[in-house]
Amino acid sequence: MKNFDVIILGAGAAGLFCASLAGKRGLKTLVIDNGKKLGRKILMSGGGRCNFTNLYAEHSNYISTNPHFCKSALARYTQWDFIALVAKYNIPYHEKTLGQLFCDNSAQEIVDMLENECSLPNITIKLRNEVTEVEKTADGFLITANGIKVCTHSLVIATGGLSMPGLGATPIGYRLAEQFGHTIIPTRAALVPFTLHKPLLESLQVLSGVSVPATVTSADGTLFKENILFTHRGLSGPAILQISSYWNPGEYVSINLLPNLSITEFLANEKQQHPNQSLKNTLAKLLPRRLVEVFQEQGQIPECALKQLNHPQLEHLHDTLHQWQVQPNGTEGYRTAEVTLGGVDTHEISSKTMESQKISGLYFIGEVVDVTGWLGGYNFQWAWSSAAACAESLPQILVQQND
């Protein structure tokens, strides 16, 4: 039976990065993953270009029932540290918007970088290995994968969440956490498109593929100013994905379709210059014509010339365009969600080492814990930072024995 200093379950962003750092410290490291490829989620992220971090990442960009938990790890391994690693490999990258950094070429370059960082003789990676049993022993843990048993002093759970099951996501991380007495904060899909109730969906489907700038506000007052995208299932786009993490079933979201101007002031100016112009044609200067027509069909926008627009109609129009109330039917779920909200309760994990406060030698990193970042590279940064915090704290039991 083979012994290891550390066994890491999961060959995603957090798992691979943790393995590379543990290996550099001389730890005999084994990575086990059920998939056929390394970093499957990395490869498809950012449209295949991997939004690997964000220039402005800080703890306020994360959702958790324990909001201060991520501070320590993020401060000790920052976005600048990972950017330096990317630069070391001469991987070209660019800032897209709002501090989001993407590879110029392909996400494969990030996976190749991590694989190269793991190409040390003391690091072993086993793919297509399904873990069927994990037992606590006097010295650590006994893991059974594909019928083979291996031992380790330290076990790192880096199995990710439930998002994108098509890429092999499973609940094994949560099951193992519960097995060892950890609390799981209820999970749900996050950074995910909304579906809409049938009447509204049918009227908006003609806009599928159309994107407009907007500010979207949740019931708790959280807001994001980015584009929204009309789809054949409902609403998507950056602002919608962001607000989905703050939305609860049954709630409305408020959408300002004209975040950069006041419709009242705009129409007052237009009325002076073109009093006989129809309201529909005027609004079509600002919004997709079909969207204006949908609002007209729903009785939200009157069919009249600008000179005929009265004050009550103007107030109603202001509310329609600046505070459009939409009640989602739900979300598209884990199938298209970028991340999983909730996870292993961080009140039961050390914020400095990522070690369980219940079981010595057990660690949790990345998406499996109750830390969920905003859209835009924040979740990858959490993967890097939590992995680094864990790796630097792992003890070198077997190395000392071998010495």
mmCIF file of N, CA and C in Angstrom, residues 4 12 43 72 93 126 199 246 301 314:
data_model
loop_
_atom_site.group_PDB
_atom_site.id
_atom_site.type_symbol
_atom_site.label_atom_id
_atom_site.label_comp_id
_atom_site.label_asym_id
_atom_site.label_seq_id
_atom_site.Cartn_x
_atom_site.Cartn_y
_atom_site.Cartn_z
ATOM 1 N N PHE A 4 1.337 8.577 1.235
ATOM 2 C CA PHE A 4 1.590 9.934 0.731
ATOM 3 C C PHE A 4 1.506 10.935 1.878
ATOM 4 N N GLY A 12 -9.014 20.000 -10.459
ATOM 5 C CA GLY A 12 -9.440 21.273 -11.028
ATOM 6 C C GLY A 12 -8.465 22.361 -10.650
ATOM 7 N N LEU A 43 -10.899 24.698 -18.794
ATOM 8 C CA LEU A 43 -10.858 24.671 -20.262
ATOM 9 C C LEU A 43 -12.058 25.354 -20.906
ATOM 10 N N SER A 72 -8.216 36.283 4.887
ATOM 11 C CA SER A 72 -6.841 35.871 5.156
ATOM 12 C C SER A 72 -6.178 35.259 3.921
ATOM 13 N N TYR A 93 -2.166 37.786 -22.094
ATOM 14 C CA TYR A 93 -3.511 37.978 -21.544
ATOM 15 C C TYR A 93 -3.928 39.427 -21.701
ATOM 16 N N LYS A 126 -3.625 10.888 -10.795
ATOM 17 C CA LYS A 126 -4.390 9.742 -11.276
ATOM 18 C C LYS A 126 -5.754 10.213 -11.773
ATOM 19 N N PRO A 199 -46.131 33.733 -20.148
ATOM 20 C CA PRO A 199 -46.622 34.898 -20.907
ATOM 21 C C PRO A 199 -45.512 35.894 -21.260
ATOM 22 N N TYR A 246 -27.882 36.553 -5.669
ATOM 23 C CA TYR A 246 -28.554 37.270 -4.579
ATOM 24 C C TYR A 246 -30.074 37.104 -4.629
ATOM 25 N N ILE A 301 -46.447 50.976 -22.435
ATOM 26 C CA ILE A 301 -46.060 52.176 -23.176
ATOM 27 C C ILE A 301 -47.238 52.599 -24.058
ATOM 28 N N LEU A 314 -46.221 59.670 -18.353
ATOM 29 C CA LEU A 314 -44.769 59.856 -18.274
ATOM 30 C C LEU A 314 -44.215 59.196 -17.010
#
